[in-house]
Short mmCIF file of C-alpha atoms and ligand atoms in Angstrom, two decimals:
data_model
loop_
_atom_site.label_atom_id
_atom_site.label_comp_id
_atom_site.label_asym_id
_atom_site.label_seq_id
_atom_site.Cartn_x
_atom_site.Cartn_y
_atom_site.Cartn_z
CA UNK A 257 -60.74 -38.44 14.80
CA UNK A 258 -59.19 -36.02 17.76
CA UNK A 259 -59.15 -36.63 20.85
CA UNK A 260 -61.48 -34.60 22.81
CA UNK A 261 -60.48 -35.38 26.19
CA UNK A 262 -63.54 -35.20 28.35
CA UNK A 263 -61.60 -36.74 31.46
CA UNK A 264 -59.87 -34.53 33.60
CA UNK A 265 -57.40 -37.30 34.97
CA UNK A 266 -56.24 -39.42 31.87
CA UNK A 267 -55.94 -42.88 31.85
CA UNK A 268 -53.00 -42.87 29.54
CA UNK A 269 -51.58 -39.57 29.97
CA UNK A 270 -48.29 -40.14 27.76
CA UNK A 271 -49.39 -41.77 24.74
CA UNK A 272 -50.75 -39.35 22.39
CA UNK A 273 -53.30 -39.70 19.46
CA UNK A 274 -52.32 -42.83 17.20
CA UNK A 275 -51.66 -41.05 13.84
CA UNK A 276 -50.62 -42.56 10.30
CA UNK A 277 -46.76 -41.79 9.43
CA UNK A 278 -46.35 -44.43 6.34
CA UNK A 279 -43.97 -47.34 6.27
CA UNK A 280 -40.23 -45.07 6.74
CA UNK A 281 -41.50 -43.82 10.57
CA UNK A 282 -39.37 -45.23 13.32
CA UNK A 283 -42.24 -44.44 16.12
CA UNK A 284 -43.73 -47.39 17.25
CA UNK A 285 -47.17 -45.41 18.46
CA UNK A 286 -47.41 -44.54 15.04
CA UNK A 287 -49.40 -46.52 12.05
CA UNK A 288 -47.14 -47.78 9.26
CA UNK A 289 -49.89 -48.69 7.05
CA UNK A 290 -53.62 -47.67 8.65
CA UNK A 291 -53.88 -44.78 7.17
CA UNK A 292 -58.09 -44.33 7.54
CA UNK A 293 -59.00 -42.01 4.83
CA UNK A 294 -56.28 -43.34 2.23
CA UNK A 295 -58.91 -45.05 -0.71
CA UNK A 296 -57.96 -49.26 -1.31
CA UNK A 297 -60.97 -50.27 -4.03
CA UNK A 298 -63.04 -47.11 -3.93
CA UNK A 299 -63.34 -46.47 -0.47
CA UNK A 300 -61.42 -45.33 2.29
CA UNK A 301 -59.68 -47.92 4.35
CA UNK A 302 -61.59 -47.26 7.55
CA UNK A 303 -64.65 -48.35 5.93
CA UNK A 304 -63.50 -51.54 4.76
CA UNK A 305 -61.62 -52.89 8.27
CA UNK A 306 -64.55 -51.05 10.60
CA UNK A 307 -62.45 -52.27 13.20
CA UNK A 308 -63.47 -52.66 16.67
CA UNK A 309 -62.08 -53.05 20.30
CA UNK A 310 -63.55 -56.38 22.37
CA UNK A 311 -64.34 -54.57 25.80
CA UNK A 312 -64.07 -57.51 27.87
CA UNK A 313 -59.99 -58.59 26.91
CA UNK A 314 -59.00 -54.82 26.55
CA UNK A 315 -60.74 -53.31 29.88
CA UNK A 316 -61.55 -56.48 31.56
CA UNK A 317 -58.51 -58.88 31.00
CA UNK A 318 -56.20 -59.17 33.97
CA UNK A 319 -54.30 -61.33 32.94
CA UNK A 320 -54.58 -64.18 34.99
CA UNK A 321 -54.36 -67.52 33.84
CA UNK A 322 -55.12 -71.41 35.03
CA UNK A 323 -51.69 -71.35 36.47
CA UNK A 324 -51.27 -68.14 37.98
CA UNK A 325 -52.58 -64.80 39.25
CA UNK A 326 -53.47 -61.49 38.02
CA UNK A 327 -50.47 -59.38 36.12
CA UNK A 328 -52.23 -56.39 34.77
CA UNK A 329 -50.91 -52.78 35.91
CA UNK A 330 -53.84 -51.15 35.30
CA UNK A 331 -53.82 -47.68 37.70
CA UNK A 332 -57.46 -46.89 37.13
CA UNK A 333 -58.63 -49.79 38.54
CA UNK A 334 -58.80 -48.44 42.14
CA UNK A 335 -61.34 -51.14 43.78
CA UNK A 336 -63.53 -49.75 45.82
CA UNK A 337 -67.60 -49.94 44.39
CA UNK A 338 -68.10 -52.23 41.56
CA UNK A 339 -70.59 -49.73 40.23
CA UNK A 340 -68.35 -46.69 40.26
CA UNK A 341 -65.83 -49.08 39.04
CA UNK A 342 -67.40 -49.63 35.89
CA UNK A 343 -68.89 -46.32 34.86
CA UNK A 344 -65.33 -44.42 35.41
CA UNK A 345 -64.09 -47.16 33.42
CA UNK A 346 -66.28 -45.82 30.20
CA UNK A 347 -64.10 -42.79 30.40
CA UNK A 348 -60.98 -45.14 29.88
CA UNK A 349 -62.34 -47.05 27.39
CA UNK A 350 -63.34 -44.05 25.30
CA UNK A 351 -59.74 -42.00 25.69
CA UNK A 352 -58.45 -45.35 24.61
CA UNK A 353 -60.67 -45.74 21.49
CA UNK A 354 -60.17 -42.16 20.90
CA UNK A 355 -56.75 -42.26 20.70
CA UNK A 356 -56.24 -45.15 18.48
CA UNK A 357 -58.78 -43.71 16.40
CA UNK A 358 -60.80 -46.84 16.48
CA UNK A 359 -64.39 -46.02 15.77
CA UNK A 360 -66.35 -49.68 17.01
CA UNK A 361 -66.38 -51.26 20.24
CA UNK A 362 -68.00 -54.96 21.18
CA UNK A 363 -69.39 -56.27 24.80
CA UNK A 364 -70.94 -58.39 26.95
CA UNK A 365 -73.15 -56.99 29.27
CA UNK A 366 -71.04 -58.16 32.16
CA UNK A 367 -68.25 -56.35 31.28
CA UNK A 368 -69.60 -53.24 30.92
CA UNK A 369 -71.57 -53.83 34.19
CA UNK A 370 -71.38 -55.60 37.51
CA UNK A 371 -73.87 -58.70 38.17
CA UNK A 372 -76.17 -57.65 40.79
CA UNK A 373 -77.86 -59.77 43.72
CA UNK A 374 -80.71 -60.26 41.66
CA UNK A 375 -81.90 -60.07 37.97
CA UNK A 376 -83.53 -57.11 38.58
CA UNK A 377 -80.44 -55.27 39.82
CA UNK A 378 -78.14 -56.95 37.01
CA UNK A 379 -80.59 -55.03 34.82
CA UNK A 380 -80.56 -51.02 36.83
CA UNK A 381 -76.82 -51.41 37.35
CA UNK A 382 -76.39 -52.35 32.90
CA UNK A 383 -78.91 -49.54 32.80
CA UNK A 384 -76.54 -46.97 34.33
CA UNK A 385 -73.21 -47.67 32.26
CA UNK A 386 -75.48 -48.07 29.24
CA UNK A 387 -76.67 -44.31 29.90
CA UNK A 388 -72.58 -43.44 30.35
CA UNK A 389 -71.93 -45.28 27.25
CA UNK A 390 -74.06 -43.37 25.30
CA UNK A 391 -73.11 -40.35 26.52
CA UNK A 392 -69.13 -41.29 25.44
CA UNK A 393 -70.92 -42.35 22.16
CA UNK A 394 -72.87 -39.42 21.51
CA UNK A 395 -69.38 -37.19 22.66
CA UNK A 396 -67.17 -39.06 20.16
CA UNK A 397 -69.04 -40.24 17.39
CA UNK A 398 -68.01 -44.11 18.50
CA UNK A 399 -70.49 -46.85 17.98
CA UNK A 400 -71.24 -50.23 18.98
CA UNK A 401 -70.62 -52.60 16.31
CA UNK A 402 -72.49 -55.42 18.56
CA UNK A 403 -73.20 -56.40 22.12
CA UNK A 404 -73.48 -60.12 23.28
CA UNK A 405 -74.29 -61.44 26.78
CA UNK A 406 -72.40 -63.30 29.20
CA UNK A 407 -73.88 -66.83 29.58
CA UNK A 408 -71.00 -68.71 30.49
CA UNK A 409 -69.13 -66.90 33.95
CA UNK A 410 -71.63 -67.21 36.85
CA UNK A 411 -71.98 -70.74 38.49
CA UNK A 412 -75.89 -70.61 37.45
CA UNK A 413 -74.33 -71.75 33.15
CA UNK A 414 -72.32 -74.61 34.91
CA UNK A 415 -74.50 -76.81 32.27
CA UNK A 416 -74.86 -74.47 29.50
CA UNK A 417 -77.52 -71.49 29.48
CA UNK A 418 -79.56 -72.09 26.53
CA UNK A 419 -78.63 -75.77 26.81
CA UNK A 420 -79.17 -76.16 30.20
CA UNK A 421 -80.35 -79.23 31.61
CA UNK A 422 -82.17 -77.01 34.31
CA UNK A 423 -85.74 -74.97 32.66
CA UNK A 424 -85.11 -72.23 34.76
CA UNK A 425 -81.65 -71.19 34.03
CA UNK A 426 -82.90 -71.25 30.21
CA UNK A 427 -85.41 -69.06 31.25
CA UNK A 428 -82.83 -66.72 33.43
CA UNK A 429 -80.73 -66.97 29.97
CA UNK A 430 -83.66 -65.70 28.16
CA UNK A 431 -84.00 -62.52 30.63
CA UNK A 432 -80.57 -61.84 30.30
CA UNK A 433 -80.09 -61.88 26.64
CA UNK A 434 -83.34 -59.97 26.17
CA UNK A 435 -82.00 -56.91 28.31
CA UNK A 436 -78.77 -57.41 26.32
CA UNK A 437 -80.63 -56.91 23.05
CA UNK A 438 -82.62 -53.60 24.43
CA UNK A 439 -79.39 -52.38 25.76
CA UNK A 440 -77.60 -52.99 22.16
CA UNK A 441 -80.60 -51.35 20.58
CA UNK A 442 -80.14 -48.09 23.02
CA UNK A 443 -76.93 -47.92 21.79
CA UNK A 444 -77.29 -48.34 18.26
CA UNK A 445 -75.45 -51.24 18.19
CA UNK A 446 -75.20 -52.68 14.40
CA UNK A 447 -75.25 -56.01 15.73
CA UNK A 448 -75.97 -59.09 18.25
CA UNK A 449 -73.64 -62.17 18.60
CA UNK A 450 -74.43 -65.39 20.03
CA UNK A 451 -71.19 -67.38 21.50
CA UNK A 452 -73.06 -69.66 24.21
CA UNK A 453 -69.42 -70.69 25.68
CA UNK A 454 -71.26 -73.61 27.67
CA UNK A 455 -73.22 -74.42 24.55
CA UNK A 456 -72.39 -77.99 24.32
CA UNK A 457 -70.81 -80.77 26.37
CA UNK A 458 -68.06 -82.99 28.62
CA UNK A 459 -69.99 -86.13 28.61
CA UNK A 460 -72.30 -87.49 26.06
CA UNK A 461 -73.72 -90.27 28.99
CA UNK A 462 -75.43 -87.83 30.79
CA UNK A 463 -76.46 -85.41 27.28
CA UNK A 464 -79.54 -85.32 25.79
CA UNK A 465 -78.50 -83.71 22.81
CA UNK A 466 -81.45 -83.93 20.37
CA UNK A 467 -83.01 -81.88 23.51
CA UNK A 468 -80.07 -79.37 24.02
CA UNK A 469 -80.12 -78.50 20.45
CA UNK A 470 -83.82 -78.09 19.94
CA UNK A 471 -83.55 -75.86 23.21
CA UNK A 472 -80.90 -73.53 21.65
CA UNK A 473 -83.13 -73.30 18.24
CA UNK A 474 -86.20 -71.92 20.45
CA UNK A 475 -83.95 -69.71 22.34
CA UNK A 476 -82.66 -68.24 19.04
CA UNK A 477 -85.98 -67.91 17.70
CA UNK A 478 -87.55 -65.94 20.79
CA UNK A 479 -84.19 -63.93 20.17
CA UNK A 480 -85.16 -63.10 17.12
CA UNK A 481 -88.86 -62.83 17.70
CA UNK A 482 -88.17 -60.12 20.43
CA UNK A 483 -85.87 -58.29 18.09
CA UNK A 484 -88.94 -58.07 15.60
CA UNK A 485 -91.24 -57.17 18.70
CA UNK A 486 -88.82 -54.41 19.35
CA UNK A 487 -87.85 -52.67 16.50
CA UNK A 488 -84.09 -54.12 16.74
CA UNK A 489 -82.93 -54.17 13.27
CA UNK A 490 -79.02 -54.79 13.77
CA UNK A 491 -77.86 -58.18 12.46
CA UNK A 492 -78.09 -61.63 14.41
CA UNK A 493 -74.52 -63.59 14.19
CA UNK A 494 -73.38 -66.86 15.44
CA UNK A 495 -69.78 -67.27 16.27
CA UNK A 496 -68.33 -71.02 15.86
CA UNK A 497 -65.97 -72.28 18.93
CA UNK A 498 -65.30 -76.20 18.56
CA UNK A 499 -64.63 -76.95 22.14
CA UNK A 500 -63.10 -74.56 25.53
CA UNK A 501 -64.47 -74.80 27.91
CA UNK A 502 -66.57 -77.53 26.84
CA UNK A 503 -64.73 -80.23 25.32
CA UNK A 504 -67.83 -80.33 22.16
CA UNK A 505 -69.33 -77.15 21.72
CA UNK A 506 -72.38 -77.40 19.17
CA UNK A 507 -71.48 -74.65 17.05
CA UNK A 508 -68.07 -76.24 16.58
CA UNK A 509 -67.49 -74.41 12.90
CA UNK A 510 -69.04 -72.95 9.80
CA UNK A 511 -70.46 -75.87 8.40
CA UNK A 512 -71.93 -77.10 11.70
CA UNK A 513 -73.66 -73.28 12.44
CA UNK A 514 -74.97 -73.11 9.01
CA UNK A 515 -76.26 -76.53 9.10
CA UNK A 516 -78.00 -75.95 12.38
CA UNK A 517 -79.02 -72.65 11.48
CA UNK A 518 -80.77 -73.95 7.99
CA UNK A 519 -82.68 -77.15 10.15
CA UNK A 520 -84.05 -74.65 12.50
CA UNK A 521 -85.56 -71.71 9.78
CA UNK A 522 -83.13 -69.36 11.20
CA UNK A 523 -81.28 -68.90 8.03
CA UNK A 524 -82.11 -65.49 7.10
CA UNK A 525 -81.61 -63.85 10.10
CA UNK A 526 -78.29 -65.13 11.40
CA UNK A 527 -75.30 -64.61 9.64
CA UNK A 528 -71.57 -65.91 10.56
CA UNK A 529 -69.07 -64.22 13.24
CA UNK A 530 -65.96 -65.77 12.56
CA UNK A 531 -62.84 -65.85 14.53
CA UNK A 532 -59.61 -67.08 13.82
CA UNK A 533 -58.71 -68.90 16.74
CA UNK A 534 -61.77 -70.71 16.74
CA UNK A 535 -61.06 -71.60 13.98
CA UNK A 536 -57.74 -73.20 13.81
CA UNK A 537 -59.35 -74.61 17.19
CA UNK A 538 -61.90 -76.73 14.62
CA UNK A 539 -58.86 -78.20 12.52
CA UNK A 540 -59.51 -75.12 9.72
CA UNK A 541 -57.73 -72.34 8.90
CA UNK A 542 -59.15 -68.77 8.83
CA UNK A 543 -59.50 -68.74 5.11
CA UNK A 544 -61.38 -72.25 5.12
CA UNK A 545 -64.04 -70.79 7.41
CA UNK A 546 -64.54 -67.77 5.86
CA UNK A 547 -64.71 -69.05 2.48
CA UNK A 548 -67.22 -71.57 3.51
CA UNK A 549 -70.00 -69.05 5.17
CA UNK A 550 -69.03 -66.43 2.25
CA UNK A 551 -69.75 -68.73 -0.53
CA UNK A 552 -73.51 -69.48 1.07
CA UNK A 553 -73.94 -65.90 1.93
CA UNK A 554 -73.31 -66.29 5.84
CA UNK A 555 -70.27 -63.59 5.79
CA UNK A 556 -71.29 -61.21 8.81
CA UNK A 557 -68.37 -60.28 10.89
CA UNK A 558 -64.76 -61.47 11.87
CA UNK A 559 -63.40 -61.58 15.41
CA UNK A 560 -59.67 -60.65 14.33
CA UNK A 561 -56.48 -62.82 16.86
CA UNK A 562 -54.54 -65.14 16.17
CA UNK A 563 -52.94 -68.64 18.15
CA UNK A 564 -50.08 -69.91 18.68
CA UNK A 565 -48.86 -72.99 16.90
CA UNK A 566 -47.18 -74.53 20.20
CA UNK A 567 -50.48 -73.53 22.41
CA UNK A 568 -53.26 -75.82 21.96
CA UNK A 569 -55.42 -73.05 23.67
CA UNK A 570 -57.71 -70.34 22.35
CA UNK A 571 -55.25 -67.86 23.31
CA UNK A 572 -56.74 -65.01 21.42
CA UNK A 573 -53.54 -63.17 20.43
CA UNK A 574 -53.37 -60.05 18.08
CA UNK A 575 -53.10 -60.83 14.54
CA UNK A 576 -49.50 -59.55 13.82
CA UNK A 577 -49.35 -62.15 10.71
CA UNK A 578 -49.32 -60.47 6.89
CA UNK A 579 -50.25 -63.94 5.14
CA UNK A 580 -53.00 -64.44 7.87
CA UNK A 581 -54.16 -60.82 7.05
CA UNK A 582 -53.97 -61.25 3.31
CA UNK A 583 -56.12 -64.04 3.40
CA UNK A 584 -58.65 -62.78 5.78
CA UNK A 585 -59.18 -59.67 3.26
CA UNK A 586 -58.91 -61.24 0.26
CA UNK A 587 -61.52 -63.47 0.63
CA UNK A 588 -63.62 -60.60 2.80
CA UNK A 589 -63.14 -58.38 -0.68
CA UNK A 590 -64.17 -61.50 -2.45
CA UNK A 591 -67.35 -61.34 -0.96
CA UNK A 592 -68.31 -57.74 -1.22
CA UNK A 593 -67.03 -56.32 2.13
CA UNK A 594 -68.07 -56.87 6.07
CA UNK A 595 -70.45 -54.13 6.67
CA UNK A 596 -72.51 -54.10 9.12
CA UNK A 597 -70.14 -56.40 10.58
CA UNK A 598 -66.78 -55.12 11.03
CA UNK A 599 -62.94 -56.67 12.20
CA UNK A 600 -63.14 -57.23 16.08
CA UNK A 601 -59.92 -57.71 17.93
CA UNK A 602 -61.17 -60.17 19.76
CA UNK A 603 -57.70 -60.41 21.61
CA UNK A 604 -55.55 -59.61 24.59
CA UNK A 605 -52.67 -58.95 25.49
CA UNK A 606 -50.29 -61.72 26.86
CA UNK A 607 -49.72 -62.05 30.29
CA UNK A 608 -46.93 -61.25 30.28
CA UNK A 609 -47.48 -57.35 28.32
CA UNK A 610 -48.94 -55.82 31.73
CA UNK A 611 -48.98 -52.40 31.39
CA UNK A 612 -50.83 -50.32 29.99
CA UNK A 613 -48.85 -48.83 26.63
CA UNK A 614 -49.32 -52.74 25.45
CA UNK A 615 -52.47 -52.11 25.12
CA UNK A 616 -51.63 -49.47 21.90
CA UNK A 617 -49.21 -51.53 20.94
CA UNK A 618 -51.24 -55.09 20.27
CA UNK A 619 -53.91 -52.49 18.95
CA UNK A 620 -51.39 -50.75 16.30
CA UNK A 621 -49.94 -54.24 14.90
CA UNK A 622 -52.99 -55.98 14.77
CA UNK A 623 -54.45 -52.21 12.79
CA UNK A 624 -51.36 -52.02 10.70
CA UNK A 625 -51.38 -56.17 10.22
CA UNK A 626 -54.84 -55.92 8.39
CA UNK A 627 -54.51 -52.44 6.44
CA UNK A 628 -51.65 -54.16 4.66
CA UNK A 629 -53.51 -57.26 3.98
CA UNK A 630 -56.09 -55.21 2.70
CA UNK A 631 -53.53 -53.31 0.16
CA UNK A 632 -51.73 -56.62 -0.58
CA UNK A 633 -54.88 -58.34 -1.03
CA UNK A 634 -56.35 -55.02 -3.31
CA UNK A 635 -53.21 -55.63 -5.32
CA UNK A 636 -53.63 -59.35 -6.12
CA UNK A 637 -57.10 -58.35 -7.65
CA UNK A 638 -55.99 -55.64 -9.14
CA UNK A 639 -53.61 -57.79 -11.37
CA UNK A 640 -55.48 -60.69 -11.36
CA UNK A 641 -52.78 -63.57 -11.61
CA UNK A 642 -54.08 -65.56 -9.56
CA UNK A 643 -57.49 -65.70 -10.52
CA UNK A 644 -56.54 -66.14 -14.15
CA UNK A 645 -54.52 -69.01 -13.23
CA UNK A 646 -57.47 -70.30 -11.09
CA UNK A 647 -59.79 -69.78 -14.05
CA UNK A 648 -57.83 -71.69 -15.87
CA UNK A 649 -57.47 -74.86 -13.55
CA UNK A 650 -60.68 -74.76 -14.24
CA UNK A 651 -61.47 -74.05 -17.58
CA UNK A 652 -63.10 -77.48 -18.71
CA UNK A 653 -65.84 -76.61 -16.97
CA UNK A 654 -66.34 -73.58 -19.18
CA UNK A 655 -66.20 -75.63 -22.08
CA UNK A 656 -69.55 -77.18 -23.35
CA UNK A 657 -69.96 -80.81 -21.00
CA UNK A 658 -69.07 -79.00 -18.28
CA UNK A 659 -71.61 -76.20 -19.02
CA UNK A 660 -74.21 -78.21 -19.51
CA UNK A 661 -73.45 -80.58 -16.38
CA UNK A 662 -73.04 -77.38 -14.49
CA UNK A 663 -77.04 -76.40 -16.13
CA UNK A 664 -78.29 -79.78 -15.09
CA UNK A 665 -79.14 -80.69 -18.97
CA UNK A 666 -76.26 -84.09 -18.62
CA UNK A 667 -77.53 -87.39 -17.08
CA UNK A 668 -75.66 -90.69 -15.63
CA UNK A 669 -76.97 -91.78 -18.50
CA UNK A 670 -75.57 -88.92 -21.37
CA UNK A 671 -72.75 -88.53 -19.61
CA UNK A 672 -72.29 -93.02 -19.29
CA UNK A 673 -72.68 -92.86 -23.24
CA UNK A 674 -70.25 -89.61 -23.54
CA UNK A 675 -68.06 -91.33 -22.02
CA UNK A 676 -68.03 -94.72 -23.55
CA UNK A 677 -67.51 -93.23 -27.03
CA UNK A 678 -64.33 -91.33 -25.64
CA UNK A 679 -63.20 -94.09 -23.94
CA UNK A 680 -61.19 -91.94 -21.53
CA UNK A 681 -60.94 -88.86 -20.01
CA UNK A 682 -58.94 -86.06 -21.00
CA UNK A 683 -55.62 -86.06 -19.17
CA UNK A 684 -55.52 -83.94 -15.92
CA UNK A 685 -53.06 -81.08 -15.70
CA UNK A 686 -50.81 -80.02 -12.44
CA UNK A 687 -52.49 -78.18 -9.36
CA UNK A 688 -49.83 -75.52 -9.89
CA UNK A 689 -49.83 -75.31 -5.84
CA UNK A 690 -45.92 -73.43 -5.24
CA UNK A 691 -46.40 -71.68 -8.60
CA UNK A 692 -50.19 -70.23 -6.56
CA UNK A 693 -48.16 -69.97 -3.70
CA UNK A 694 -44.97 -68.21 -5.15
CA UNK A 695 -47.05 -66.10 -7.10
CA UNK A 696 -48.65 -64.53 -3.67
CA UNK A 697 -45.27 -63.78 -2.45
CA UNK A 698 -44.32 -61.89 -5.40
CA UNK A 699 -46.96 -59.07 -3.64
CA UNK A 700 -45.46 -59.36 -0.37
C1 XLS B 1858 -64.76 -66.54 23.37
C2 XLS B 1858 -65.51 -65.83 22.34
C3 XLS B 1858 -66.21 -64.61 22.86
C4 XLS B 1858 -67.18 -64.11 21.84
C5 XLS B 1858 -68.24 -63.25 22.38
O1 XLS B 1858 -63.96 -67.43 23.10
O2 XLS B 1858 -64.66 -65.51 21.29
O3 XLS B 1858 -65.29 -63.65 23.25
O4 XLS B 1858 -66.54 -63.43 20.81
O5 XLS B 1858 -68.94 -63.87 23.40
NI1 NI B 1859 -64.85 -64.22 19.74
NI1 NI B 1860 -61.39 -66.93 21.16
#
């Protein structure tokens, strides 16, 4: 992708187009290992990582945190008109994608555009830096890989939006999320997420939760309805976050979301958005989660970051982390690819990074972190140790019981009587764990 440079002031003057220069480059605003076109399983890289920028940490994040102020140096942001603000901050957004060659971007209509006084104007002023996004779309060739809404900032979510203990701020939810589904739609968007952040709650005394629950099923339904009603074909996910800022969220992980999605019919329309973070948040590693939704067919999309062992936080880093990569794409090739979901860096920069050339570099590691997962992870099929040695843990279920338990033609009773004649069964054989694990170094 070049650059085409529509603005005549640029946000980032000195850093040039991001290109590929392979593993031996010393330039650090350079890619080691993205290289987009380069072919990993029959298709260039840039189609299996699809990877997207999270508008709301990259061009919203100031860095401030419960302790302390903002720290972002951020020269664009001028002040002045909220309005004006926001649409000359498409232009930013777009050199930046442009430059890093990223073709995806994800937000929440709040981001993008300033809350008005009233619904109404909420809606004209997300009108006008929809129309600007588009244009920067249709000028670039950058899509939307989804848009979400903000449910969870203003003081009107203080319970929860599609939760809410109060009718009318369901309903105001409603409004909101149904302008952020015609807006995705006007851009193309490939996608709609649904992270409630208030979605759950602090006190179980003063929770009705059979109620809250039913009320987010309906809510998803309309959602879903409208996006029939519409012509919205881009795909519904769910993103799991077990607690922040509540301290129970009801779409804690996987198994919760796919349990509540399944008692509420809305199975075939939702599919998972999983982020790391999360999570680890939930007690699970990365792997864990996305195992578990691909193995049911609830694989959509993967909000890429990364926490810190001695944070207890969500602190949405960039993935910088090889074995976290490997895994992520491993199982993601396991389970036939992401598309139309993609890998969304749903991260910031630390506090800490302020200015603005962090910005490339959290983008280039976290780029570089998954391409070589994907090419370590390509290679581990490719050879196919470690699923032989996994077919062979086990291979008694290959054999004829297991076959037939496995068909459903064994009993308590067939397999009492099997039993009883062998009087034991056959001995177990070692879990093999460090040779599994020392075998996955070997493609490091
Ligand atoms: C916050 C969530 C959020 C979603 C989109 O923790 O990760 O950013 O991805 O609303
Ligand atoms: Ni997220
Ligand atoms: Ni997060």
């Amino acid at each position: 992708m070049a650059f085409t440079g529509e603005a005549t002031k640029q946000a980032f003057p000195d850093i040039p187009v991001i290109r590929y220069e392979g593993p031996s480059t010393t330039n650090m605003l350079a890619f080691r290992h993205y290289d987009p076109d380069a072919i990993v399983e029959g298709r260039p890289m840039r189609e299996h990582l699809r990877f997207a920028v999270s508008y709301w940490h990259t061009f919203r994040g100031t860095g401030s945190d419960p302790f302390g102020a903002p720290t972002m140096v951020r020269p664009w942001e001028q002040g002045g008109d909220p309005l004006a603000a926001a649409i000359s901050r498409t232009a930013v957004a777009f050199e930046f994608l442009e430059k890093l060659g990223i073709e995806y971007y994800c937000f929440h209509d709040r981001d993008v555009a300033p809350e008005g006084a009233t619904l109404a104007e909420s809606n004209n002023y997300l009108d006008t830096v929809a129309a600007e996004l588009k244009r920067h779309q249709d000028r670039t060739g950058i899509k939307l890989l989804w848009g979400t809404a903000n449910l969870f900032s203003h003081p009107r979510y203080v319970h929860g939006a599609a939760t809410s203990c109060n009718a009318e701020v369901f309903a105001y939810a409603a409004a909101q999320v149904k302008k952020a589904i015609e807006t995705t739609r006007a851009l193309g968007g490939a996608g709609y997420v649904f992270w409630g952040g208030r979605e759950g709650y602090q006190c179980l005394w003063n929770t009705d939760m059979k109620r809250e629950i039913d009320h987010l099923a309906r809510f998803m339904h309309m959602a879903v309805d409208y996006a029939k009603e519409i012509g919205f074909s881009g795909q519904f996910y769910f993103e799991p976050k077990p607690r922040e800022p509540t301290k129970h969220q009801y779409d804690y992980d996987c198994a919760a979301c796919i349990n509540f999605l399944r008692a509420n019919g809305l199975e075939q329309y939702v599919k998972m958005n999983i982020e790391t973070n999360h999570a680890t948040l939930a007690g699970h590693e990365m792997q864990h989660e996305l195992e578990y939704a691909g193995m049911q067919g609830f694989l959509g999309s993967i909000d890429a970051n990364t926490g810190d062992t001695l944070v207890g936080w969500d602190t949405d880093q960039f993935p910088t982390n090889i074995y976290l990569t490997t895994q992520i794409m491993y199982t993601i090739l396991k389970y036939g690819g992401l598309a139309p979901g993609g890998i969304n860096f749903d991260a910031k920069v630390r506090r800490e990074s302020f200015e603005p050339v962090d910005l490339f570099h959290a983008h280039i590691g976290g780029m570089d972190a998954f391409a070589r997962g994907l090419k370590i992870a390509a290679a581990m099929r490719a050879d196919g140790s470690i699923q032989r040695l996994l077919e062979e843990r086990y291979a008694s279920w290959s054999a004829p019981l297991g076959k037939r338990i496995e068909s459903g033609s064994e009993t308590f009773r067939s397999l009492e009587a099997e039993m009883l004649a062998k009087g034991e069964a056959a001995a177990c054989r070692s879990g093999r764990q460090e040779l599994f694990e020392n075998l996955l170094n070997t493609y490091f």
